[in-house]
Amino acid sequence: MNIHDLVIRGGTVVTASDTFVADIGIVDGRIVTLGTGLDGREAIDATGRLVLPGGVDSHCHIEQLEADGSVHEESFESAARSAFAGGTTTVIPFAPQFKGEPIAAHADDYRARAARSPIDYALHQIITDPTPDVLDREVPALVGAGVRSLKVFLTYDPLHIDDRQFLAVLAAAKRVGATVCVHCENYEAIRWRAEALLRAGRPEPASHAVSRPKLVEREATYRAIALAELVDQPIHIFHVSCAEVAEEIARARARGVKVTGETCPQYLVLTAADMARPGREGAKFMCSPSPREAGDAEGLWAAIRAGTLDVISSDHCGFSFGGQAGKWLNGADSDFTRIPNGIPGLAARLPLVFSEGVASGRIEVTDFVRLTATTPAKRFGLYPRKGTIAPGSDADLVLWDPTRRVTLTNALMQHAIDYTPYEGHEVTGWPTLTLARGQVVMRDGTVTATLGAGRFLPADLPRDARPRGLVPDGFDAALV
Ligand code: DUC
Ligand code: ZN
Ligand code: ZN
């Protein structure tokens, strides 16, 4: 009986909780059956492969506009190619807002860019100018349209907001049921140290790490958590770089505060020493927060195993090294404060985390799925449509060879950027086939990315993102 369009046959299915051998039956791009001996009009043999839910990269910058008018060089098309090559089938990029402008100023433009996406996507909304009109009118409208996640920056010119503005964003998110994601670094402390480094004649990329040590990240993380606790609004801390910052999250969680944390592969495999490579090379590794010292990665793995950090995203940024629009946008002799922060990692994310995590014995393969697909989908209200293998879920699947050894090269990343910070890094474990809603979008490295094939994913509000109903002294300033 040919009841399925496609059957993925005989692989070891991995979810966030289990591994088992099963066939997966797909109809109209959705999983309908898990079983044995399934029939379909077509079949793909997965014997000897792990079958994983497609990766959900809940933090990546794609074709993003910046305040200076530049646009990240990774387009939705090239990002999708890279994502599919690396086994990711859902992305959550960022729609911009700039100071002095409403969200609406760039909303249509960004939506039009995203509409060309070959890969399914949800959206975060950056908030840099939280005026009453933005918070009381535009944010509720966004939530109504399925964009439920706001990102704020506690550092960076011209993005950062102050504590009072942050409180206003938290309160607005609480009123409408949105998630708040926070870039935690102390704005004034970084400026103070950066200016001193320049006065001391240290303009090179290596100074990036010195300008923003762990303390400035830890302080801002504690402050963000305390203000979120004051409002009783759950928050998600982006790109945690070290155990000291994870410790602030763990302490808050232990007292019941709803705070969650993400880290990224760059903090697991790169270090500040990479930014001290000769000449301008160090810029290839510049991201914020900064990669830390050798040894810090083990502290992050401990926080991952403890559940304090439960999402691993790429924080992919499309800034090329050789191009005019990338790292040297502000001039070939830019000091470290004028080099765009962020590095590419869409395709490398899953292989790096599998290799450093599962193949190295630090986590189980079920943890790998939980960290890279299931929890990101849950956190941003896309589960169970995305992030798992179950009847009713989209047939976003990855066949994974757990023993293949690969040396990472920029060509393998299939992105638009002219370098990978992971060049020459050896990994064990590699995706051999990617399916997006039942369609093969990557087979043995050959990618098919069809413009416009990706769908916008409206987000629900997950339980974790709902307030606890506890405010200091019982006075809820957000609701007055
Ligand atoms: N923060 C991000 O989230 N991404 C890129 C750069 C940054 O500082
Ligand atoms: Zn950030
Ligand atoms: Zn980012």
CSV table of C-alpha atoms and ligand atoms in Angstrom, one decimal:
chain,number,residue,atom,x,y,z
A,1,MET,CA,0.0,0.0,0.0
A,2,ASN,CA,1.6,3.3,-1.2
A,3,ILE,CA,0.3,5.6,1.5
A,4,HIS,CA,3.4,7.8,1.8
A,5,ASP,CA,5.0,10.2,-0.7
A,6,LEU,CA,8.4,9.3,0.8
A,7,VAL,CA,9.8,6.9,3.3
A,8,ILE,CA,13.2,7.4,5.1
A,9,ARG,CA,14.0,3.8,5.7
A,10,GLY,CA,16.0,2.0,8.4
A,11,GLY,CA,17.9,4.9,10.0
A,12,THR,CA,18.5,5.5,13.7
A,13,VAL,CA,16.0,8.2,14.6
A,14,VAL,CA,17.2,10.6,17.2
A,15,THR,CA,15.0,13.0,19.2
A,16,ALA,CA,15.8,15.0,22.3
A,17,SER,CA,14.8,12.1,24.5
A,18,ASP,CA,15.3,8.8,22.5
A,19,THR,CA,17.1,7.0,19.8
A,20,PHE,CA,15.4,4.1,18.0
A,21,VAL,CA,15.5,2.4,14.6
A,22,ALA,CA,12.4,3.2,12.5
A,23,ASP,CA,11.1,4.2,9.1
A,24,ILE,CA,9.6,7.7,8.7
A,25,GLY,CA,6.6,8.1,6.5
A,26,ILE,CA,6.1,11.5,4.9
A,27,VAL,CA,2.9,12.9,3.2
A,28,ASP,CA,2.7,16.5,1.9
A,29,GLY,CA,5.9,17.5,3.6
A,30,ARG,CA,4.9,16.3,7.0
A,31,ILE,CA,5.8,13.3,9.0
A,32,VAL,CA,2.7,11.1,9.4
A,33,THR,CA,4.1,7.7,10.5
A,34,LEU,CA,7.0,6.3,12.5
A,35,GLY,CA,7.1,2.5,12.2
A,36,THR,CA,8.7,-0.4,10.4
A,37,GLY,CA,8.1,-1.8,6.9
A,38,LEU,CA,6.5,1.4,5.7
A,39,ASP,CA,5.8,1.8,2.0
A,40,GLY,CA,6.0,4.9,-0.1
A,41,ARG,CA,6.2,6.1,-3.7
A,42,GLU,CA,9.8,6.9,-3.0
A,43,ALA,CA,12.3,5.8,-0.4
A,44,ILE,CA,15.6,6.9,0.9
A,45,ASP,CA,17.8,4.3,2.5
A,46,ALA,CA,19.1,5.6,5.9
A,47,THR,CA,20.7,2.4,7.0
A,48,GLY,CA,23.8,3.3,9.1
A,49,ARG,CA,22.8,6.9,9.4
A,50,LEU,CA,21.4,8.9,12.3
A,51,VAL,CA,18.2,10.6,11.3
A,52,LEU,CA,17.9,13.9,13.1
A,53,PRO,CA,15.4,16.7,13.1
A,54,GLY,CA,16.6,19.5,10.9
A,55,GLY,CA,18.7,22.0,12.9
A,56,VAL,CA,16.9,25.2,14.1
A,57,ASP,CA,19.4,28.1,14.2
A,58,SER,CA,17.6,30.5,16.5
A,59,HIS,CA,20.2,33.3,16.2
A,60,CYS,CA,21.7,34.2,12.8
A,61,HIS,CA,22.0,37.5,11.0
A,62,ILE,CA,20.9,37.3,7.4
A,63,GLU,CA,20.7,40.2,4.9
A,64,GLN,CA,20.4,42.5,7.9
A,65,LEU,CA,20.5,46.2,7.5
A,66,GLU,CA,22.8,48.2,9.7
A,67,ALA,CA,22.4,51.8,10.9
A,68,ASP,CA,25.2,53.0,8.6
A,69,GLY,CA,23.2,51.8,5.6
A,70,SER,CA,25.3,48.7,5.0
A,71,VAL,CA,23.7,45.2,4.6
A,72,HIS,CA,25.2,42.0,5.9
A,73,GLU,CA,26.6,40.2,2.9
A,74,GLU,CA,24.8,36.9,3.5
A,75,SER,CA,21.6,37.0,1.6
A,76,PHE,CA,18.6,34.8,2.4
A,77,GLU,CA,19.5,32.7,-0.7
A,78,SER,CA,23.2,32.1,0.3
A,79,ALA,CA,22.3,31.7,3.9
A,80,ALA,CA,19.8,28.9,3.0
A,81,ARG,CA,22.5,27.2,0.9
A,82,SER,CA,24.8,27.2,3.8
A,83,ALA,CA,22.2,26.2,6.3
A,84,PHE,CA,21.1,23.2,4.2
A,85,ALA,CA,24.7,22.2,3.6
A,86,GLY,CA,25.2,22.0,7.3
A,87,GLY,CA,21.9,20.3,8.2
A,88,THR,CA,19.9,23.3,9.4
A,89,THR,CA,16.4,23.8,8.1
A,90,THR,CA,15.0,26.7,10.1
A,91,VAL,CA,16.5,30.0,10.8
A,92,ILE,CA,15.6,33.0,13.0
A,93,PRO,CA,17.2,36.2,11.7
A,94,PHE,CA,16.7,39.8,12.8
A,95,ALA,CA,14.5,42.6,11.5
A,96,PRO,CA,16.2,45.9,12.2
A,97,GLN,CA,15.1,49.1,14.0
A,98,PHE,CA,17.2,52.2,14.2
A,99,LYS,CA,17.2,55.1,16.6
A,100,GLY,CA,14.8,57.9,15.6
A,101,GLU,CA,12.7,55.6,13.4
A,102,PRO,CA,9.7,53.4,14.0
A,103,ILE,CA,9.9,49.7,13.4
A,104,ALA,CA,7.8,50.2,10.3
A,105,ALA,CA,10.6,52.2,8.6
A,106,HIS,CA,12.4,49.0,7.5
A,107,ALA,CA,9.7,46.4,8.1
A,108,ASP,CA,8.4,46.1,4.5
A,109,ASP,CA,11.9,46.1,3.1
A,110,TYR,CA,13.1,43.3,5.4
A,111,ARG,CA,9.9,41.3,4.9
A,112,ALA,CA,10.4,41.5,1.1
A,113,ARG,CA,14.0,40.3,1.5
A,114,ALA,CA,12.8,37.4,3.7
A,115,ALA,CA,10.0,36.5,1.3
A,116,ARG,CA,12.8,35.3,-1.1
A,117,SER,CA,14.1,32.9,1.5
A,118,PRO,CA,14.5,29.3,0.3
A,119,ILE,CA,14.5,28.2,4.0
A,120,ASP,CA,11.7,28.4,6.6
A,121,TYR,CA,12.2,31.3,9.0
A,122,ALA,CA,10.7,33.1,12.0
A,123,LEU,CA,11.9,36.6,12.9
A,124,HIS,CA,13.3,38.4,15.9
A,125,GLN,CA,12.7,42.1,16.1
A,126,ILE,CA,15.6,44.3,17.2
A,127,ILE,CA,14.5,47.2,19.4
A,128,THR,CA,16.9,50.1,19.6
A,129,ASP,CA,14.4,53.0,20.2
A,130,PRO,CA,11.6,51.9,22.5
A,131,THR,CA,9.3,54.9,22.3
A,132,PRO,CA,5.8,54.7,23.7
A,133,ASP,CA,4.5,54.3,20.1
A,134,VAL,CA,6.9,51.5,19.3
A,135,LEU,CA,6.1,49.6,22.5
A,136,ASP,CA,2.3,50.3,22.8
A,137,ARG,CA,1.4,50.1,19.1
A,138,GLU,CA,4.1,48.5,16.9
A,139,VAL,CA,5.1,45.7,19.2
A,140,PRO,CA,1.6,44.4,19.9
A,141,ALA,CA,1.0,44.5,16.1
A,142,LEU,CA,4.1,42.5,15.5
A,143,VAL,CA,3.1,39.9,18.1
A,144,GLY,CA,-0.3,39.7,16.4
A,145,ALA,CA,1.6,39.0,13.1
A,146,GLY,CA,3.6,36.2,14.7
A,147,VAL,CA,6.8,38.0,15.6
A,148,ARG,CA,7.1,37.3,19.3
A,149,SER,CA,10.8,37.8,20.1
A,150,LEU,CA,12.5,41.1,20.8
A,151,LYS,CA,16.3,41.5,20.9
A,152,VAL,CA,17.9,44.4,22.8
A,153,PHE,CA,21.5,45.4,23.1
A,154,LEU,CA,22.9,46.6,26.4
A,155,THR,CA,26.0,47.7,24.5
A,156,TYR,CA,27.1,49.1,21.0
A,157,ASP,CA,26.7,52.4,19.4
A,158,PRO,CA,24.2,53.0,17.9
A,159,LEU,CA,22.1,50.1,19.2
A,160,HIS,CA,22.3,50.1,22.9
A,161,ILE,CA,19.5,50.9,25.2
A,162,ASP,CA,19.8,52.1,28.8
A,163,ASP,CA,18.4,50.5,31.9
A,164,ARG,CA,15.2,52.6,31.9
A,165,GLN,CA,14.6,51.7,28.2
A,166,PHE,CA,15.3,48.1,29.0
A,167,LEU,CA,12.7,48.1,31.7
A,168,ALA,CA,10.2,49.6,29.3
A,169,VAL,CA,10.9,46.8,26.8
A,170,LEU,CA,10.5,44.2,29.4
A,171,ALA,CA,7.2,45.6,30.6
A,172,ALA,CA,5.9,45.9,27.1
A,173,ALA,CA,6.9,42.3,26.3
A,174,LYS,CA,5.1,41.1,29.5
A,175,ARG,CA,1.9,42.9,28.5
A,176,VAL,CA,1.8,41.4,25.0
A,177,GLY,CA,3.4,38.0,25.6
A,178,ALA,CA,6.7,38.3,23.8
A,179,THR,CA,10.2,36.8,24.5
A,180,VAL,CA,13.1,39.2,25.2
A,181,CYS,CA,16.6,38.2,24.1
A,182,VAL,CA,19.5,40.2,25.5
A,183,HIS,CA,23.0,41.1,24.4
A,184,CYS,CA,24.7,41.4,27.7
A,185,GLU,CA,27.8,43.6,27.9
A,186,ASN,CA,28.4,46.8,29.8
A,187,TYR,CA,28.4,49.7,27.3
A,188,GLU,CA,30.3,52.3,29.3
A,189,ALA,CA,32.9,49.9,30.6
A,190,ILE,CA,33.7,48.8,27.1
A,191,ARG,CA,34.0,52.3,25.8
A,192,TRP,CA,36.2,53.3,28.7
A,193,ARG,CA,38.6,50.4,28.1
A,194,ALA,CA,38.5,50.7,24.3
A,195,GLU,CA,39.4,54.4,24.5
A,196,ALA,CA,42.3,53.7,26.8
A,197,LEU,CA,43.6,50.9,24.5
A,198,LEU,CA,43.6,53.3,21.6
A,199,ARG,CA,45.4,56.0,23.7
A,200,ALA,CA,47.9,53.3,24.6
A,201,GLY,CA,48.6,52.7,20.9
A,202,ARG,CA,46.9,49.3,20.7
A,203,PRO,CA,44.5,49.5,17.7
A,204,GLU,CA,44.9,45.9,16.5
A,205,PRO,CA,42.2,43.2,16.5
A,206,ALA,CA,43.7,41.5,19.6
A,207,SER,CA,42.6,44.5,21.7
A,208,HIS,CA,39.0,43.6,21.0
A,209,ALA,CA,39.1,40.9,23.7
A,210,VAL,CA,41.0,43.2,26.1
A,211,SER,CA,38.3,45.9,25.7
A,212,ARG,CA,35.5,43.6,26.8
A,213,PRO,CA,36.7,41.0,29.4
A,214,LYS,CA,34.4,38.5,31.1
A,215,LEU,CA,33.6,41.0,33.9
A,216,VAL,CA,31.7,43.3,31.6
A,217,GLU,CA,29.6,40.5,30.3
A,218,ARG,CA,29.0,39.1,33.7
A,219,GLU,CA,27.9,42.5,35.1
A,220,ALA,CA,25.5,43.1,32.3
A,221,THR,CA,24.1,39.6,32.6
A,222,TYR,CA,23.4,40.0,36.3
A,223,ARG,CA,21.9,43.5,35.7
A,224,ALA,CA,19.7,42.1,32.9
A,225,ILE,CA,18.5,39.3,35.1
A,226,ALA,CA,17.8,41.6,38.0
A,227,LEU,CA,15.8,44.0,35.9
A,228,ALA,CA,13.9,41.1,34.3
A,229,GLU,CA,13.1,39.8,37.9
A,230,LEU,CA,11.9,43.3,38.8
A,231,VAL,CA,9.4,43.2,35.9
A,232,ASP,CA,8.7,39.4,36.1
A,233,GLN,CA,9.5,39.0,32.4
A,234,PRO,CA,11.4,35.9,31.2
A,235,ILE,CA,14.5,36.6,29.3
A,236,HIS,CA,16.9,34.6,27.1
A,237,ILE,CA,20.6,35.6,27.3
A,238,PHE,CA,22.3,35.4,23.9
A,239,HIS,CA,25.8,34.2,23.2
A,240,VAL,CA,27.2,33.4,26.7
A,241,SER,CA,30.9,33.2,26.3
A,242,CYS,CA,32.1,31.6,29.6
A,243,ALA,CA,31.2,29.8,32.8
A,244,GLU,CA,31.3,32.9,34.9
A,245,VAL,CA,28.4,34.3,33.0
A,246,ALA,CA,26.5,31.0,33.0
A,247,GLU,CA,26.9,31.0,36.7
A,248,GLU,CA,24.8,34.2,37.0
A,249,ILE,CA,22.1,32.4,35.0
A,250,ALA,CA,22.3,29.3,37.2
A,251,ARG,CA,22.1,31.4,40.4
A,252,ALA,CA,19.0,33.2,39.1
A,253,ARG,CA,17.4,29.9,37.9
A,254,ALA,CA,18.0,28.4,41.3
A,255,ARG,CA,15.8,31.1,42.9
A,256,GLY,CA,13.1,30.5,40.3
A,257,VAL,CA,13.8,33.4,37.9
A,258,LYS,CA,12.9,32.5,34.3
A,259,VAL,CA,16.1,33.1,32.5
A,260,THR,CA,17.6,30.9,29.8
A,261,GLY,CA,21.0,30.9,28.1
A,262,GLU,CA,22.5,30.3,24.7
A,263,THR,CA,26.1,29.7,23.7
A,264,CYS,CA,27.7,29.4,20.2
A,265,PRO,CA,30.3,27.2,18.6
A,266,GLN,CA,32.8,30.0,18.5
A,267,TYR,CA,33.0,30.0,22.3
A,268,LEU,CA,33.6,26.2,22.3
A,269,VAL,CA,36.5,26.2,19.7
A,270,LEU,CA,37.9,29.7,19.3
A,271,THR,CA,40.0,31.7,21.7
A,272,ALA,CA,41.1,35.3,22.2
A,273,ALA,CA,44.5,34.2,20.9
A,274,ASP,CA,43.0,33.7,17.4
A,275,MET,CA,42.5,37.5,17.3
A,276,ALA,CA,46.2,37.9,17.9
A,277,ARG,CA,47.1,36.2,14.6
A,278,PRO,CA,49.6,38.3,12.5
A,279,GLY,CA,48.5,41.3,10.5
A,280,ARG,CA,44.8,41.8,10.1
A,281,GLU,CA,43.9,38.1,10.3
A,282,GLY,CA,42.6,38.5,13.8
A,283,ALA,CA,39.5,40.3,12.5
A,284,LYS,CA,38.3,37.0,11.1
A,285,PHE,CA,37.6,35.9,14.7
A,286,MET,CA,36.1,39.1,16.1
A,287,CYS,CA,32.7,38.7,17.6
A,288,SER,CA,31.0,39.9,20.7
A,289,PRO,CA,31.2,38.8,23.4
A,290,SER,CA,34.8,37.9,22.7
A,291,PRO,CA,36.1,34.4,22.5
A,292,ARG,CA,37.9,33.7,25.8
A,293,GLU,CA,40.9,31.7,26.8
A,294,ALA,CA,41.8,28.0,26.2
A,295,GLY,CA,40.1,26.2,29.0
A,296,ASP,CA,37.0,28.3,29.1
A,297,ALA,CA,35.2,26.0,26.8
A,298,GLU,CA,35.2,23.2,29.4
A,299,GLY,CA,33.3,25.5,31.8
A,300,LEU,CA,30.7,26.1,29.0
A,301,TRP,CA,30.4,22.4,28.5
A,302,ALA,CA,29.7,21.9,32.2
A,303,ALA,CA,27.0,24.6,32.0
A,304,ILE,CA,25.5,22.9,28.9
A,305,ARG,CA,25.5,19.5,30.7
A,306,ALA,CA,23.8,21.2,33.7
A,307,GLY,CA,21.1,22.6,31.5
A,308,THR,CA,22.0,26.2,32.3
A,309,LEU,CA,22.8,26.8,28.7
A,310,ASP,CA,20.3,24.9,26.6
A,311,VAL,CA,20.5,26.4,23.1
A,312,ILE,CA,23.5,26.5,20.8
A,313,SER,CA,23.1,28.8,17.8
A,314,SER,CA,25.6,30.1,15.3
A,315,ASP,CA,25.2,33.9,15.7
A,316,HIS,CA,26.1,33.8,12.0
A,317,CYS,CA,27.2,37.2,10.7
A,318,GLY,CA,28.0,37.8,7.0
A,319,PHE,CA,31.0,40.1,7.0
A,320,SER,CA,33.6,39.1,4.4
A,321,PHE,CA,37.4,39.5,5.0
A,322,GLY,CA,38.5,40.6,1.6
A,323,GLY,CA,35.4,42.4,0.3
A,324,GLN,CA,34.6,46.1,0.5
A,325,ALA,CA,31.5,45.7,2.6
A,326,GLY,CA,32.8,43.4,5.3
A,327,LYS,CA,35.3,43.6,8.0
A,328,TRP,CA,37.1,46.5,6.4
A,329,LEU,CA,34.0,48.5,5.6
A,330,ASN,CA,35.4,51.5,7.6
A,331,GLY,CA,38.8,51.3,5.9
A,332,ALA,CA,41.7,48.9,5.5
A,333,ASP,CA,43.5,50.4,8.6
A,334,SER,CA,40.4,50.4,10.9
A,335,ASP,CA,41.2,50.1,14.6
A,336,PHE,CA,39.4,47.3,16.5
A,337,THR,CA,36.5,49.5,17.5
A,338,ARG,CA,35.6,50.1,13.8
A,339,ILE,CA,35.7,46.5,12.6
A,340,PRO,CA,32.2,44.9,12.4
A,341,ASN,CA,31.6,42.3,15.1
A,342,GLY,CA,30.5,38.8,14.1
A,343,ILE,CA,31.6,35.8,12.2
A,344,PRO,CA,30.0,33.2,9.9
A,345,GLY,CA,29.0,29.8,11.2
A,346,LEU,CA,25.7,28.6,9.8
A,347,ALA,CA,27.0,25.5,8.1
A,348,ALA,CA,29.7,24.8,10.7
A,349,ARG,CA,27.4,24.8,13.7
A,350,LEU,CA,26.1,21.3,13.7
A,351,PRO,CA,29.3,19.5,12.7
A,352,LEU,CA,31.3,21.5,15.4
A,353,VAL,CA,28.8,20.8,18.1
A,354,PHE,CA,28.5,17.1,17.2
A,355,SER,CA,32.2,16.7,17.0
A,356,GLU,CA,33.1,18.6,20.1
A,357,GLY,CA,30.1,17.4,22.0
A,358,VAL,CA,29.0,13.9,20.9
A,359,ALA,CA,32.1,12.5,19.2
A,360,SER,CA,34.3,13.8,22.1
A,361,GLY,CA,32.0,12.2,24.7
A,362,ARG,CA,30.9,15.4,26.4
A,363,ILE,CA,27.2,15.1,25.6
A,364,GLU,CA,24.8,12.4,24.3
A,365,VAL,CA,23.4,12.5,20.8
A,366,THR,CA,20.0,13.2,22.3
A,367,ASP,CA,21.5,16.3,24.0
A,368,PHE,CA,22.8,17.4,20.6
A,369,VAL,CA,19.3,17.3,19.1
A,370,ARG,CA,17.9,19.1,22.2
A,371,LEU,CA,20.5,21.9,22.0
A,372,THR,CA,20.5,22.5,18.3
A,373,ALA,CA,16.9,21.8,17.2
A,374,THR,CA,14.3,20.9,19.9
A,375,THR,CA,14.9,23.6,22.5
A,376,PRO,CA,15.5,26.4,20.0
A,377,ALA,CA,12.2,25.5,18.4
A,378,LYS,CA,10.4,25.4,21.8
A,379,ARG,CA,12.0,28.6,23.1
A,380,PHE,CA,10.8,30.6,20.1
A,381,GLY,CA,7.3,29.0,19.8
A,382,LEU,CA,7.9,26.8,16.7
A,383,TYR,CA,7.6,23.4,18.4
A,384,PRO,CA,6.4,20.8,17.6
A,385,ARG,CA,6.1,21.9,14.0
A,386,LYS,CA,9.9,22.3,14.0
A,387,GLY,CA,12.6,20.7,16.1
A,388,THR,CA,11.5,17.1,16.5
A,389,ILE,CA,10.6,13.9,14.7
A,390,ALA,CA,7.0,13.1,15.4
A,391,PRO,CA,3.7,12.6,13.5
A,392,GLY,CA,2.4,16.1,12.5
A,393,SER,CA,5.9,17.7,12.5
A,394,ASP,CA,7.3,19.2,9.3
A,395,ALA,CA,9.5,16.6,7.5
A,396,ASP,CA,12.7,18.6,8.1
A,397,LEU,CA,15.2,15.8,8.5
A,398,VAL,CA,19.0,15.3,8.3
A,399,LEU,CA,20.8,12.0,7.6
A,400,TRP,CA,24.0,12.2,9.6
A,401,ASP,CA,27.1,10.1,9.2
A,402,PRO,CA,28.4,10.0,12.8
A,403,THR,CA,31.9,8.7,11.9
A,404,ARG,CA,32.8,10.7,8.9
A,405,ARG,CA,35.9,12.8,9.4
A,406,VAL,CA,36.0,16.1,7.6
A,407,THR,CA,38.5,19.0,7.6
A,408,LEU,CA,36.5,22.2,7.4
A,409,THR,CA,37.1,24.5,4.5
A,410,ASN,CA,35.4,27.6,3.3
A,411,ALA,CA,34.1,25.9,0.2
A,412,LEU,CA,32.3,23.4,2.4
A,413,MET,CA,30.4,26.2,4.1
A,414,GLN,CA,28.7,27.2,0.9
A,415,HIS,CA,28.0,30.7,2.2
A,416,ALA,CA,28.7,34.0,0.5
A,417,ILE,CA,31.5,34.9,2.8
A,418,ASP,CA,35.1,34.5,1.7
A,419,TYR,CA,36.4,32.8,4.8
A,420,THR,CA,35.4,30.5,7.7
A,421,PRO,CA,37.0,31.1,11.1
A,422,TYR,CA,37.0,27.3,11.4
A,423,GLU,CA,39.3,26.7,8.3
A,424,GLY,CA,41.4,23.5,8.9
A,425,HIS,CA,39.4,22.4,11.9
A,426,GLU,CA,38.8,18.7,11.9
A,427,VAL,CA,35.4,17.3,12.8
A,428,THR,CA,33.9,13.9,13.2
A,429,GLY,CA,30.3,13.6,12.0
A,430,TRP,CA,28.8,15.2,8.9
A,431,PRO,CA,25.4,15.6,7.3
A,432,THR,CA,24.9,13.6,4.1
A,433,LEU,CA,21.3,14.6,3.2
A,434,THR,CA,18.9,17.3,4.3
A,435,LEU,CA,15.2,17.3,3.7
A,436,ALA,CA,13.1,20.5,4.1
A,437,ARG,CA,9.4,19.8,4.4
A,438,GLY,CA,9.9,16.5,2.6
A,439,GLN,CA,12.1,17.9,-0.3
A,440,VAL,CA,15.7,17.0,-0.7
A,441,VAL,CA,17.6,20.2,-0.4
A,442,MET,CA,21.1,18.7,0.1
A,443,ARG,CA,22.5,15.4,-1.0
A,444,ASP,CA,26.2,14.7,-0.5
A,445,GLY,CA,27.0,18.4,-0.5
A,446,THR,CA,24.9,19.3,-3.5
A,447,VAL,CA,22.4,21.9,-2.4
A,448,THR,CA,19.1,23.0,-4.0
A,449,ALA,CA,17.9,26.3,-2.6
A,450,THR,CA,14.7,27.5,-4.4
A,451,LEU,CA,14.0,31.2,-4.0
A,452,GLY,CA,10.8,31.8,-2.1
A,453,ALA,CA,10.3,28.2,-1.1
A,454,GLY,CA,10.8,29.1,2.6
A,455,ARG,CA,7.8,29.9,4.7
A,456,PHE,CA,7.4,32.5,7.4
A,457,LEU,CA,6.7,30.7,10.7
A,458,PRO,CA,4.5,32.6,13.1
A,459,ALA,CA,5.6,32.0,16.7
A,460,ASP,CA,3.5,30.9,19.7
A,461,LEU,CA,4.3,32.0,23.2
A,462,PRO,CA,5.9,29.0,24.9
A,463,ARG,CA,5.2,28.2,28.6
A,464,ASP,CA,8.8,29.1,29.6
A,465,ALA,CA,8.3,32.6,28.3
A,466,ARG,CA,5.2,33.4,30.4
A,467,PRO,CA,5.7,35.5,33.6
A,468,ARG,CA,5.6,33.7,36.9
A,469,GLY,CA,3.2,36.1,38.6
A,470,LEU,CA,5.7,37.2,41.2
A,471,VAL,CA,6.9,40.8,41.5
A,472,PRO,CA,8.7,42.5,44.5
A,473,ASP,CA,6.2,43.6,47.1
A,474,GLY,CA,3.4,42.5,44.9
A,475,PHE,CA,3.5,45.8,43.0
A,476,ASP,CA,3.4,45.2,39.2
A,477,ALA,CA,4.7,48.4,37.7
A,478,ALA,CA,4.4,46.9,34.2
A,479,LEU,CA,0.7,46.8,34.4
A,480,VAL,CA,0.0,50.4,35.7
B,1,DUC,N1,25.8,40.4,18.7
B,1,DUC,C1,25.1,39.5,18.1
B,1,DUC,O1,24.2,39.0,18.6
B,1,DUC,N2,25.5,39.2,16.9
B,1,DUC,C2,26.6,39.8,16.2
B,1,DUC,C3,27.3,40.8,16.9
B,1,DUC,C4,26.9,41.0,18.3
B,1,DUC,O2,27.5,41.8,19.0
B,2,ZN,ZN,24.4,40.2,20.5
B,3,ZN,ZN,23.9,38.0,16.9
